[in-house]
């Protein structure tokens, strides 16, 4: 070389952290090294991290009968100052995407500062029974993993309330005859719980009422069960009674609504 030369180096990191690259200068004629230097730099970037670990299992709930929710957290896991994570798109895809949704999704783009978090509420409201699956797709400005997905799973269950009435037979006036109405969940598999919270008796005679217990007052025509009756595989009995007053005669009926 007859004069000083400038060597330009371009730094385009593909990972975060300190990176170095040794450069050796060789004599083209002799092939021997005449000098060396090291190029250094630090890659900085936002880092998107999604929790909990995939899949997010929302559990089991009745078909068209009640939604379940759970939380997904997006964290900007970078330690690099000034590297905000920008969440630019959120979507749900997959076989049963229509059964899952985001409740109150954020306005996009959403900015997450280093060390900060963005919480998403995911809801499952199954439209059919059995296993339900989809995925939450998250797009950010994380240069290494700009798109990440969280698998979503859950189960739709069936619940059908069947009621077997009771014939209290002949009851002497002034006496009381007790019996039970049987409640059964007769749904096909997979069976989910049916919750019965209250009941009422419609009648014209005033002879019928609920038996005491499970939140019911003896002789009352309405009852709020405490605790509520949860029907899965085992039937439940609701006590009722007939107490015609002195001098009462005839045949009468009543209907119970749950």
PDB file of N, CA and C in Angstrom, residues 176 201 207-223 239-241 243:
ATOM      1  N   UNK A 176    -100.145 -34.967  56.023  1.00  0.00           N
ATOM      2  CA  UNK A 176     -99.099 -34.564  55.078  1.00  0.00           C
ATOM      3  C   UNK A 176     -98.436 -35.799  54.493  1.00  0.00           C
ATOM      4  N   UNK A 201     -93.567 -24.071  42.290  1.00  0.00           N
ATOM      5  CA  UNK A 201     -94.734 -24.938  42.127  1.00  0.00           C
ATOM      6  C   UNK A 201     -95.919 -24.080  41.688  1.00  0.00           C
ATOM      7  N   UNK A 207    -102.269 -27.019  48.182  1.00  0.00           N
ATOM      8  CA  UNK A 207    -101.935 -28.192  48.988  1.00  0.00           C
ATOM      9  C   UNK A 207    -100.460 -28.562  48.912  1.00  0.00           C
ATOM     10  N   UNK A 208     -99.792 -28.183  47.812  1.00  0.00           N
ATOM     11  CA  UNK A 208     -98.447 -28.688  47.543  1.00  0.00           C
ATOM     12  C   UNK A 208     -97.373 -27.673  47.949  1.00  0.00           C
ATOM     13  N   UNK A 209     -96.255 -28.186  48.376  1.00  0.00           N
ATOM     14  CA  UNK A 209     -95.111 -27.354  48.726  1.00  0.00           C
ATOM     15  C   UNK A 209     -93.847 -28.189  48.724  1.00  0.00           C
ATOM     16  N   UNK A 210     -92.744 -27.525  48.882  1.00  0.00           N
ATOM     17  CA  UNK A 210     -91.465 -28.243  48.959  1.00  0.00           C
ATOM     18  C   UNK A 210     -91.255 -28.778  50.365  1.00  0.00           C
ATOM     19  N   UNK A 211     -90.513 -29.889  50.460  1.00  0.00           N
ATOM     20  CA  UNK A 211     -90.120 -30.412  51.765  1.00  0.00           C
ATOM     21  C   UNK A 211     -88.953 -29.583  52.290  1.00  0.00           C
ATOM     22  N   UNK A 212     -88.775 -29.572  53.595  1.00  0.00           N
ATOM     23  CA  UNK A 212     -87.689 -28.802  54.198  1.00  0.00           C
ATOM     24  C   UNK A 212     -86.351 -29.420  53.830  1.00  0.00           C
ATOM     25  N   UNK A 213     -85.345 -28.554  53.618  1.00  0.00           N
ATOM     26  CA  UNK A 213     -83.996 -29.009  53.313  1.00  0.00           C
ATOM     27  C   UNK A 213     -83.459 -28.433  52.024  1.00  0.00           C
ATOM     28  N   UNK A 214     -82.133 -28.392  51.927  1.00  0.00           N
ATOM     29  CA  UNK A 214     -81.437 -27.900  50.730  1.00  0.00           C
ATOM     30  C   UNK A 214     -81.863 -26.469  50.383  1.00  0.00           C
ATOM     31  N   UNK A 215     -82.100 -25.673  51.410  1.00  0.00           N
ATOM     32  CA  UNK A 215     -82.483 -24.289  51.184  1.00  0.00           C
ATOM     33  C   UNK A 215     -83.981 -24.067  51.082  1.00  0.00           C
ATOM     34  N   UNK A 216     -84.775 -25.134  51.090  1.00  0.00           N
ATOM     35  CA  UNK A 216     -86.228 -25.003  50.940  1.00  0.00           C
ATOM     36  C   UNK A 216     -86.909 -24.928  52.310  1.00  0.00           C
ATOM     37  N   UNK A 217     -87.942 -24.126  52.375  1.00  0.00           N
ATOM     38  CA  UNK A 217     -88.778 -24.046  53.571  1.00  0.00           C
ATOM     39  C   UNK A 217     -89.967 -24.979  53.408  1.00  0.00           C
ATOM     40  N   UNK A 218     -90.259 -25.753  54.419  1.00  0.00           N
ATOM     41  CA  UNK A 218     -91.353 -26.726  54.338  1.00  0.00           C
ATOM     42  C   UNK A 218     -92.667 -26.033  53.990  1.00  0.00           C
ATOM     43  N   UNK A 219     -93.314 -26.540  52.930  1.00  0.00           N
ATOM     44  CA  UNK A 219     -94.599 -26.022  52.516  1.00  0.00           C
ATOM     45  C   UNK A 219     -94.531 -24.847  51.567  1.00  0.00           C
ATOM     46  N   UNK A 220     -93.343 -24.276  51.330  1.00  0.00           N
ATOM     47  CA  UNK A 220     -93.215 -23.127  50.433  1.00  0.00           C
ATOM     48  C   UNK A 220     -93.411 -23.557  48.989  1.00  0.00           C
ATOM     49  N   UNK A 221     -93.948 -22.642  48.191  1.00  0.00           N
ATOM     50  CA  UNK A 221     -94.180 -22.958  46.782  1.00  0.00           C
ATOM     51  C   UNK A 221     -93.007 -22.551  45.895  1.00  0.00           C
ATOM     52  N   UNK A 222     -92.010 -21.912  46.453  1.00  0.00           N
ATOM     53  CA  UNK A 222     -90.794 -21.572  45.715  1.00  0.00           C
ATOM     54  C   UNK A 222     -89.591 -21.958  46.554  1.00  0.00           C
ATOM     55  N   UNK A 223     -88.496 -22.238  45.866  1.00  0.00           N
ATOM     56  CA  UNK A 223     -87.283 -22.622  46.589  1.00  0.00           C
ATOM     57  C   UNK A 223     -86.053 -22.227  45.777  1.00  0.00           C
ATOM     58  N   UNK A 239     -87.330 -32.906  47.405  1.00  0.00           N
ATOM     59  CA  UNK A 239     -88.468 -33.285  48.239  1.00  0.00           C
ATOM     60  C   UNK A 239     -89.659 -32.356  48.065  1.00  0.00           C
ATOM     61  N   UNK A 240     -90.846 -32.950  47.914  1.00  0.00           N
ATOM     62  CA  UNK A 240     -92.100 -32.192  47.851  1.00  0.00           C
ATOM     63  C   UNK A 240     -93.104 -32.846  48.809  1.00  0.00           C
ATOM     64  N   UNK A 241     -94.191 -32.151  49.045  1.00  0.00           N
ATOM     65  CA  UNK A 241     -95.190 -32.716  49.944  1.00  0.00           C
ATOM     66  C   UNK A 241     -96.583 -32.221  49.562  1.00  0.00           C
ATOM     67  N   UNK A 243    -100.263 -31.461  51.513  1.00  0.00           N
ATOM     68  CA  UNK A 243    -100.881 -31.312  52.837  1.00  0.00           C
ATOM     69  C   UNK A 243    -102.254 -30.667  52.687  1.00  0.00           C
TER      70      UNK A 243
END
